[in-house]
mmCIF file of C-alpha atoms in Angstrom:
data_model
loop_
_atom_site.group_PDB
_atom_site.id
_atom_site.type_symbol
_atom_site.label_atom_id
_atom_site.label_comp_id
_atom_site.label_asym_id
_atom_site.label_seq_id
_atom_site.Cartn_x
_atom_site.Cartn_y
_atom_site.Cartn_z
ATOM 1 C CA UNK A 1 98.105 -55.664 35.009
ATOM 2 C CA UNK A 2 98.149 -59.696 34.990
ATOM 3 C CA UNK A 3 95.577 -60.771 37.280
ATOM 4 C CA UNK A 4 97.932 -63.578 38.360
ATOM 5 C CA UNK A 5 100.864 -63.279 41.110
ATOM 6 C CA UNK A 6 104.547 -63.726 40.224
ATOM 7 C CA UNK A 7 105.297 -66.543 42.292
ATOM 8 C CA UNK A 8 109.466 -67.429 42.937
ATOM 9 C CA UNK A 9 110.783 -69.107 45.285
ATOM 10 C CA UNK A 10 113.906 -66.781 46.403
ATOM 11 C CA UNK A 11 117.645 -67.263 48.436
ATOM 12 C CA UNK A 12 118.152 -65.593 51.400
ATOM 13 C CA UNK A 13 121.245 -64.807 52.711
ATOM 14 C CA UNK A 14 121.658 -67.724 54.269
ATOM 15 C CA UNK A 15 120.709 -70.133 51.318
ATOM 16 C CA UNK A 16 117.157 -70.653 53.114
ATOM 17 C CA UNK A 17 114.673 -70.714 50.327
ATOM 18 C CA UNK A 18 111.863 -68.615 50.986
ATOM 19 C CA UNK A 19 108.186 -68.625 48.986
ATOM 20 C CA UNK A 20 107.559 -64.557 48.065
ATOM 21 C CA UNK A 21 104.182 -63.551 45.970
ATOM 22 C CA UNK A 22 104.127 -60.367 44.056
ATOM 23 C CA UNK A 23 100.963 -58.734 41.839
ATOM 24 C CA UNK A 24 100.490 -55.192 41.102
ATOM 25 C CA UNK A 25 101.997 -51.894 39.602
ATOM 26 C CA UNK A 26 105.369 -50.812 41.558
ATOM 27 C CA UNK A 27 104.463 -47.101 40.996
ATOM 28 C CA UNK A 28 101.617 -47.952 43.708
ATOM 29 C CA UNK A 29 101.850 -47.733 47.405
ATOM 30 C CA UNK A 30 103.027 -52.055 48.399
ATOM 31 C CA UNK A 31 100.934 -54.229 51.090
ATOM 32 C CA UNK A 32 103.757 -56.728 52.359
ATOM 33 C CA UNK A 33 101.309 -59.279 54.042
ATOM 34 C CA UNK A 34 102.936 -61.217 57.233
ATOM 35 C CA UNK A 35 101.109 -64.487 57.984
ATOM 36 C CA UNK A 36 100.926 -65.900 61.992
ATOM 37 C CA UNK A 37 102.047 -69.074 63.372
ATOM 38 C CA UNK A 38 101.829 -72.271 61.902
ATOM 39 C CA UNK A 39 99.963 -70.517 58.939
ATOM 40 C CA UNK A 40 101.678 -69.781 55.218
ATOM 41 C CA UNK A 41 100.428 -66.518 53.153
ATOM 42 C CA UNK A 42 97.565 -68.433 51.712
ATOM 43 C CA UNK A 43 95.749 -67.182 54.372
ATOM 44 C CA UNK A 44 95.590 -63.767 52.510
ATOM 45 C CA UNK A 45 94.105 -65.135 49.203
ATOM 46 C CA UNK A 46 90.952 -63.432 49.770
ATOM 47 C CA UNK A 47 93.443 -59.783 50.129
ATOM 48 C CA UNK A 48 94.941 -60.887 46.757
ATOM 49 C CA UNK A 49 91.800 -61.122 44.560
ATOM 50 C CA UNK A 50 90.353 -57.958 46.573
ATOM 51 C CA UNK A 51 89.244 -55.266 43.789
ATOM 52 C CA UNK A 52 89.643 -52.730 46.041
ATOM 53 C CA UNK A 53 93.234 -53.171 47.046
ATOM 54 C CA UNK A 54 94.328 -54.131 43.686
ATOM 55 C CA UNK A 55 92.970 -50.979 42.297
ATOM 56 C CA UNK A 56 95.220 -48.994 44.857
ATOM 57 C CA UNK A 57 98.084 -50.432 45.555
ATOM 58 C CA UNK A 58 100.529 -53.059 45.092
ATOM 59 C CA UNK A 59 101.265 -56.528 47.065
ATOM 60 C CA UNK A 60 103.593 -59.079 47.908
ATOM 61 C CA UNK A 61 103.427 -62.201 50.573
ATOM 62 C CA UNK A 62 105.696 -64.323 51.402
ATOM 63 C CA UNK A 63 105.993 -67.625 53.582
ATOM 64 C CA UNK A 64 107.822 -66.959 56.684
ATOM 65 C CA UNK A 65 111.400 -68.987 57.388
ATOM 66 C CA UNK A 66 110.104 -72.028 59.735
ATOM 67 C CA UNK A 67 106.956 -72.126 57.744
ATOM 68 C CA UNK A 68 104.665 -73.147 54.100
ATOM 69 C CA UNK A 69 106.693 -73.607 51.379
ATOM 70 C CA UNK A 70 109.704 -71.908 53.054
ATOM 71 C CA UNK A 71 112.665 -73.727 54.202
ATOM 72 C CA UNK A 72 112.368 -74.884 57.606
ATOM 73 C CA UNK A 73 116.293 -75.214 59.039
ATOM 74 C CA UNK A 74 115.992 -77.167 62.561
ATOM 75 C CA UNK A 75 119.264 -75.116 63.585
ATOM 76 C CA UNK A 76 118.030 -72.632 66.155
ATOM 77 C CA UNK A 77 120.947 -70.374 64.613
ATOM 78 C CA UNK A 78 118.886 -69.936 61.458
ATOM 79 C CA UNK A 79 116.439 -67.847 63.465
ATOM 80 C CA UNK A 80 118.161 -65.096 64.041
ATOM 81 C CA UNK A 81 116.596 -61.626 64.081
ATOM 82 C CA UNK A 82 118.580 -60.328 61.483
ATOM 83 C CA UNK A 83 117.890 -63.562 59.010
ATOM 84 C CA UNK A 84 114.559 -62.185 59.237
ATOM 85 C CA UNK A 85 115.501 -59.112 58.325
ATOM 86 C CA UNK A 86 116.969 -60.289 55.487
ATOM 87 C CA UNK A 87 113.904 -62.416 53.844
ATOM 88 C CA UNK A 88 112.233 -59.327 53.710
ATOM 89 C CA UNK A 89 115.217 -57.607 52.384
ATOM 90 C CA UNK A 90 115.326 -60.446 49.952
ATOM 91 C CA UNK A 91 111.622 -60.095 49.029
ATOM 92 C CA UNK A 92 112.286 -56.045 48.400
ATOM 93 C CA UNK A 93 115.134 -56.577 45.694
ATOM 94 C CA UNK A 94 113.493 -59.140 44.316
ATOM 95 C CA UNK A 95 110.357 -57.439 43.349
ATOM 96 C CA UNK A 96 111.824 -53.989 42.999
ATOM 97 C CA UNK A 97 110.002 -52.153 44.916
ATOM 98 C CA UNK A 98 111.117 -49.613 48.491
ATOM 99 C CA UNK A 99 109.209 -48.067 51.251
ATOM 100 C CA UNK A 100 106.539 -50.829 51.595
ATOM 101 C CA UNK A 101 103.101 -50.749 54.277
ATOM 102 C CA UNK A 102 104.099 -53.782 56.488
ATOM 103 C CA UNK A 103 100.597 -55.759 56.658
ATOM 104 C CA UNK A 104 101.521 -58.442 60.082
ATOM 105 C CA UNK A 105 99.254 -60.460 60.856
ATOM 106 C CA UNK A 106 99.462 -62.247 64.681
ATOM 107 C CA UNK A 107 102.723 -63.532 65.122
ATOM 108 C CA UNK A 108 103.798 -61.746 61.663
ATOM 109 C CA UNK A 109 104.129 -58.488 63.568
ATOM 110 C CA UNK A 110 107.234 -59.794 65.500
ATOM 111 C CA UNK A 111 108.942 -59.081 61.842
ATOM 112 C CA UNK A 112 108.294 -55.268 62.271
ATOM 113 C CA UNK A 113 110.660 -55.815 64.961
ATOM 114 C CA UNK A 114 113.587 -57.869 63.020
ATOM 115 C CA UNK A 115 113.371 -54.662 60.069
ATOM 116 C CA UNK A 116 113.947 -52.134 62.486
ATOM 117 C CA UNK A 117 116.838 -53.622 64.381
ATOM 118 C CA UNK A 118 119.042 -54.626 61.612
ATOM 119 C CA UNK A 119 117.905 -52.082 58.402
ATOM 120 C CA UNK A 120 117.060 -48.412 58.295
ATOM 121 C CA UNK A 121 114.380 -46.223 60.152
ATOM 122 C CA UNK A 122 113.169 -45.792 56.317
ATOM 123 C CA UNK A 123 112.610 -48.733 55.284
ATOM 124 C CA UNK A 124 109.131 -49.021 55.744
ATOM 125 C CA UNK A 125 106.511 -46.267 55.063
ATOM 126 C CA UNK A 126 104.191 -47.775 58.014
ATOM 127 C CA UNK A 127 103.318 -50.585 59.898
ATOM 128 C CA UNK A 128 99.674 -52.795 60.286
ATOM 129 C CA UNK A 129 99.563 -54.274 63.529
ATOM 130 C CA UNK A 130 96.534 -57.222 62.269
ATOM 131 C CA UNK A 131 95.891 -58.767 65.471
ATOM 132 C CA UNK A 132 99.190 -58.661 65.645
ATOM 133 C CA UNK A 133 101.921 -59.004 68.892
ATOM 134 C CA UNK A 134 104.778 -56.675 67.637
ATOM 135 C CA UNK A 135 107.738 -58.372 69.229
ATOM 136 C CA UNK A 136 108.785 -61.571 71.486
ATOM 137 C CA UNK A 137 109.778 -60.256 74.813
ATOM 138 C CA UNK A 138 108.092 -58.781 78.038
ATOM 139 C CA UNK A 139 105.545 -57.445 77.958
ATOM 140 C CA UNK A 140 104.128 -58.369 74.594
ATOM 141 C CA UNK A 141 105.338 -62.035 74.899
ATOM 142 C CA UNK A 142 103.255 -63.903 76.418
ATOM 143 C CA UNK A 143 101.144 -61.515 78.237
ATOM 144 C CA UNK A 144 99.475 -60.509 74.934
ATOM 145 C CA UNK A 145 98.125 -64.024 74.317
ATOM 146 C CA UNK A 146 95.319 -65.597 75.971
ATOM 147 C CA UNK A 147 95.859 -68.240 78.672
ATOM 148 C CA UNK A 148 94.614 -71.429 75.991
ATOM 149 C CA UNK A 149 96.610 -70.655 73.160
ATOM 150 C CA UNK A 150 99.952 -70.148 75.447
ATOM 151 C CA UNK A 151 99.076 -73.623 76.375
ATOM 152 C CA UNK A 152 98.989 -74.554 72.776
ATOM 153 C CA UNK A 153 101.960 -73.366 71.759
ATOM 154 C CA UNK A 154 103.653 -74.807 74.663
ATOM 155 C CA UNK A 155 102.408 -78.086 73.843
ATOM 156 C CA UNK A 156 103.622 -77.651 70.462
ATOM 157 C CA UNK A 157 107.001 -77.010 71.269
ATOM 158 C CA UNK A 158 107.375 -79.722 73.608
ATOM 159 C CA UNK A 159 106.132 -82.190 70.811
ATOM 160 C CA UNK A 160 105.574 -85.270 73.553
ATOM 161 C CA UNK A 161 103.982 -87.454 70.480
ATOM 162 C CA UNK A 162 102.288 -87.049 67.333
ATOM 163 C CA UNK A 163 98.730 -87.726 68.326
ATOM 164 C CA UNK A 164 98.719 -84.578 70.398
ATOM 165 C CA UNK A 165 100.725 -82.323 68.389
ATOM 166 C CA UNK A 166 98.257 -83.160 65.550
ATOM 167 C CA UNK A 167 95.569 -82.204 68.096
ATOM 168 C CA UNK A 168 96.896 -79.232 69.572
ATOM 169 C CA UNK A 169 98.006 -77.926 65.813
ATOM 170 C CA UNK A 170 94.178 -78.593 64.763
ATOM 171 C CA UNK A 171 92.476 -76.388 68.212
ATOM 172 C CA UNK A 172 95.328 -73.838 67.733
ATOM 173 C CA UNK A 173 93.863 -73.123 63.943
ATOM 174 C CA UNK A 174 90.690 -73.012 64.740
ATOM 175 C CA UNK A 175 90.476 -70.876 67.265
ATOM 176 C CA UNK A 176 91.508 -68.275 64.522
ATOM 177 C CA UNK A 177 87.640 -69.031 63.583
ATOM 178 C CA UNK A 178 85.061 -66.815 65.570
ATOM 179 C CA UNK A 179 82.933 -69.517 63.943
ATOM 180 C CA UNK A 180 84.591 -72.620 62.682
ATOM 181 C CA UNK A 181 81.174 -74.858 62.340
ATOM 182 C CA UNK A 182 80.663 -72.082 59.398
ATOM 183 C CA UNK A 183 84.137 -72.482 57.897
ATOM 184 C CA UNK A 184 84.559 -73.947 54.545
ATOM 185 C CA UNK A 185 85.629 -77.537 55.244
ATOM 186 C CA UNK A 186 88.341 -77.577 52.281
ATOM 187 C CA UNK A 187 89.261 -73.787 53.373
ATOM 188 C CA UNK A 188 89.485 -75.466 57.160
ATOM 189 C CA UNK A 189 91.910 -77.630 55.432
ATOM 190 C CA UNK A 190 94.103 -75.243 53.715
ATOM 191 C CA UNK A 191 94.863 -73.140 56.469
ATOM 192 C CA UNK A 192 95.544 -76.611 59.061
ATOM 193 C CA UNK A 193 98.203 -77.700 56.456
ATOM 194 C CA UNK A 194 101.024 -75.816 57.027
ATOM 195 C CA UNK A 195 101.490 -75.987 60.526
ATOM 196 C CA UNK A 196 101.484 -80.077 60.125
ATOM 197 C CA UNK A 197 104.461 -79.868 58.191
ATOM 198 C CA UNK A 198 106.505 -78.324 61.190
ATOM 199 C CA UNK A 199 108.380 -80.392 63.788
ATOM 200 C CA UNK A 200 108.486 -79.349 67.159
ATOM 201 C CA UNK A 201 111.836 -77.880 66.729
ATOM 202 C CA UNK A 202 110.951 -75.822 64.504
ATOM 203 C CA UNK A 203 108.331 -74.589 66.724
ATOM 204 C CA UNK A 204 110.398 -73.929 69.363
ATOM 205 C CA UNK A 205 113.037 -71.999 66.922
ATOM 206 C CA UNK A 206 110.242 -69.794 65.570
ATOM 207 C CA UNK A 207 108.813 -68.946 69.310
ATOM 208 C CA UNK A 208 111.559 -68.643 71.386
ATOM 209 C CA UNK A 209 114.310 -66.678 69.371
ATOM 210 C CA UNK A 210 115.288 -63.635 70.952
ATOM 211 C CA UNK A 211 114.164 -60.163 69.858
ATOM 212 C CA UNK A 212 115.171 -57.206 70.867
ATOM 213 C CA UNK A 213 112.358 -54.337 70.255
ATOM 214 C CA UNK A 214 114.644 -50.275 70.898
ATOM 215 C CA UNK A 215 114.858 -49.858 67.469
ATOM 216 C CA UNK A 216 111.207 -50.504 66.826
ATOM 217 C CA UNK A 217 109.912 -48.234 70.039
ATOM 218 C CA UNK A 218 112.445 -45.683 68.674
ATOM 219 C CA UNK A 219 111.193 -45.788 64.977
ATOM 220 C CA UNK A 220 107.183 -45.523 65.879
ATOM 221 C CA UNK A 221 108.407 -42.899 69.113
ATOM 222 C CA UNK A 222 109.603 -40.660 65.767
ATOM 223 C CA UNK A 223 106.710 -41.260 63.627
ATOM 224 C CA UNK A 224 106.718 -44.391 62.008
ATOM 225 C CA UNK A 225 102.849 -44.314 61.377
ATOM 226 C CA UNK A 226 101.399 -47.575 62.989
ATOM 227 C CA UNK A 227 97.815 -49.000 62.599
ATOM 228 C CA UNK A 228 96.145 -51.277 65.287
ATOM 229 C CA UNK A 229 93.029 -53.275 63.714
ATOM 230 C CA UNK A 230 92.098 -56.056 66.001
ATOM 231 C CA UNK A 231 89.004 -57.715 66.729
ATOM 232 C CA UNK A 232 87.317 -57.292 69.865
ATOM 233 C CA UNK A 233 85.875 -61.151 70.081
ATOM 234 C CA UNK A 234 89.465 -62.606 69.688
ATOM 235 C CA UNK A 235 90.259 -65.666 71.252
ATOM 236 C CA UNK A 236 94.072 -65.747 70.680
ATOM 237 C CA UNK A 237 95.121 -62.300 70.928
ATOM 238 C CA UNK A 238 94.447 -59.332 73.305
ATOM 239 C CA UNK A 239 94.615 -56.222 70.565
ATOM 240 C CA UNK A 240 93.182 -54.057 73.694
ATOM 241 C CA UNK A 241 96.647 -54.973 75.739
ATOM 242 C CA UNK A 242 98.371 -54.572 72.316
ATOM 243 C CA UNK A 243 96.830 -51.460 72.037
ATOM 244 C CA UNK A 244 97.373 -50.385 75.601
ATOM 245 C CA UNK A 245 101.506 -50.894 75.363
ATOM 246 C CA UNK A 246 102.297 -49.753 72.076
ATOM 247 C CA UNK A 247 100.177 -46.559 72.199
ATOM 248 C CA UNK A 248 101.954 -44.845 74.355
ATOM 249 C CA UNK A 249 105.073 -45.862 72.317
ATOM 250 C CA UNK A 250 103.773 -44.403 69.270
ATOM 251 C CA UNK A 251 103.686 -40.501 68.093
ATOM 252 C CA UNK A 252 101.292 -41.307 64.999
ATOM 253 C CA UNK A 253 98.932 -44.299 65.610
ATOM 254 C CA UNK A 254 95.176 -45.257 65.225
ATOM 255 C CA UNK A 255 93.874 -47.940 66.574
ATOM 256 C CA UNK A 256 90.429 -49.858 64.675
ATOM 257 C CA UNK A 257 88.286 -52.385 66.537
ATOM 258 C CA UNK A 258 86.355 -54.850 64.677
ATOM 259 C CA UNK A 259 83.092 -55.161 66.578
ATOM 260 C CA UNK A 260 82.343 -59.344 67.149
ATOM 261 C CA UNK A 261 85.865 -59.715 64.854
ATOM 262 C CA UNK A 262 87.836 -63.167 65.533
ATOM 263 C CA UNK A 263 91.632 -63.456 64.882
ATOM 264 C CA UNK A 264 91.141 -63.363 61.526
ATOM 265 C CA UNK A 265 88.897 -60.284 60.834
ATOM 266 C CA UNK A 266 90.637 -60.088 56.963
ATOM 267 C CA UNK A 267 88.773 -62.660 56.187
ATOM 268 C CA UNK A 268 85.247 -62.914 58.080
ATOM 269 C CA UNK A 269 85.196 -59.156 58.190
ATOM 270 C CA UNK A 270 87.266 -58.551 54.704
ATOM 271 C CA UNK A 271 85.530 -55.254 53.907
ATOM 272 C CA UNK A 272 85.931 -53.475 56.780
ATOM 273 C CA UNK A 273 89.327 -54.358 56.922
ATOM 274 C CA UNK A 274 90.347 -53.485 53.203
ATOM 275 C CA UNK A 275 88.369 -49.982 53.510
ATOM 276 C CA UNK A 276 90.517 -49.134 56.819
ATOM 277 C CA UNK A 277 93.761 -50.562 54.554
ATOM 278 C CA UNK A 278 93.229 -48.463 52.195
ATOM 279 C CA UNK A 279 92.341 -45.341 54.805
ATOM 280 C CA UNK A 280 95.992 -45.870 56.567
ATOM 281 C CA UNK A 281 97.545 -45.859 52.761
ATOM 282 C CA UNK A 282 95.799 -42.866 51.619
ATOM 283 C CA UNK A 283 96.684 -41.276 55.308
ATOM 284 C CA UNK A 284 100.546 -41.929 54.376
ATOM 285 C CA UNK A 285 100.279 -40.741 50.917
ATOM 286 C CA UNK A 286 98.797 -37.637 52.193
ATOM 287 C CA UNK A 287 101.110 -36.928 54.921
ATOM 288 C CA UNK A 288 104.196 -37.748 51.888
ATOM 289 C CA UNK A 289 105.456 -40.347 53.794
ATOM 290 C CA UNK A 290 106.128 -42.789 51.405
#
């Protein structure tokens, strides 16, 4: 196995260009990793060179539409549910492989939500909910986020000038940090980036495109296994009210709390979280989902 992703830069259905990431063995269960707002899938580096995983399973990543290296259409029509759907779709073809794990990460888990309303029940062997809102409407959005990052995404979509959408861009990454004085300074940078190269527009395309969530209730009502890892110090997202809504919802879930875990426990806490990765993919192997 080559110890270095395939990297393309694919079409979507819609002629949107869209960065995807593959590495691994096809015949394995696949990680799709999800990335969050105004962040790109070099956020899950650290997953990609992870021994562990790579042992196991397969991966891909990709840069949502509106975001990284993606294209970034200003038309709110290019933000349809179903163009979402069909990225991933995209991403599947291209890298030949079916039934993957959905890995979403914060606002990624909205795209568990675009699969099941335009493609099959079966298309996705389970679902990671990484401290993760699973779809934009009531009551997940906004009541799932805290009070200070609703603000900052409001302020980013409102875009009044550039000084403050800088500023607001820069608090709204770091409070993914439980720590950020003990962040990397050149990682610090790396993860800022790609939410500088949005416009407000954009923002506002990403955040407030409608969603409809039946298919995904009915999907994890009938099984879908589902996985809930949040951490319990987050400052952006509530994974207890995540927890609280979708449980209920769900016939086969299990929920795992990172004790003092930030927004981003896959990287501050990246063992724990790769151990209970791999416990949810040996789980659905067992159970012959896949």
């Amino acid at each position: 196995m080559s110890s270095e992703p395939v990297v393309k830069t694919l079409q979507s259905s819609d002629g949107t260009p869209i960065h995807a990431e593959f590495m691994g063995d096809v015949q394995k269960p696949c990680l799709v990793f999800v990335h969050g707002l105004n962040m790109s899938s070099v956020a899950f580096d650290g997953m990609f060179r992870d021994s562990s995983l790579l042992r196991e399973v397969c991966m891909a990543r990709y840069d949502l539409r509106g975001h990284g290296r993606s294209g970034k259409p200003e038309d709110p029509e290019a933000y349809k549910s179903s163009l979402y759907a069909d990225d991933f779709v995209t991403l599947m073809r291209e890298f030949g492989y079916t039934k993957p794990i959905l890995v979403a990460w914060s606002y990624g888990g909205t795209i568990s939500c675009d699969i099941y309303a335009s493609l099959s029940a079966d298309t996705l062997a389970g679902v990671v909910y990484l401290c993760a809102v699973p779809y934009i409407a009531p009551p997940m959005f906004p009541d799932s986020i805290t009070p200070p990052t609703v603000a900052l995404i409001q302020s980013q979509m409102a875009g009044t000038d550039v000084a403050s959408y800088l500023r607001d861009k820069t608090a709204f990454i770091d409070a993914i940090w439980q720590d950020i004085d003990n962040v990397d300074y050149r990682l610090r940078l790396t993860w800022l980036a790609p939410g500088f190269v949005q416009t407000p527009q954009v923002m506002r395309n990403v955040v407030t495109r409608p969603q409809d969530p039946t298919k995904l209730l009915e999907a994890v009502g009938n099984g879908v296994p589902v996985l809930m890892l949040y951490g319990d110090a987050d400052k952006m997202v509530s994974g207890a009210f995540v927890a609280e809504k979708m449980q209920p919802c769900c016939t086969n879930a299990e929920v795992h709390v990172v004790k003092g875990g930030g927004h981003a426990p896959f990287f501050e806490h990246q063992e724990e979280v790769v151990r209970e990765l791999l416990k949810f993919v040996d789980r659905i192997k067992t159970s012959g989902k896949p």
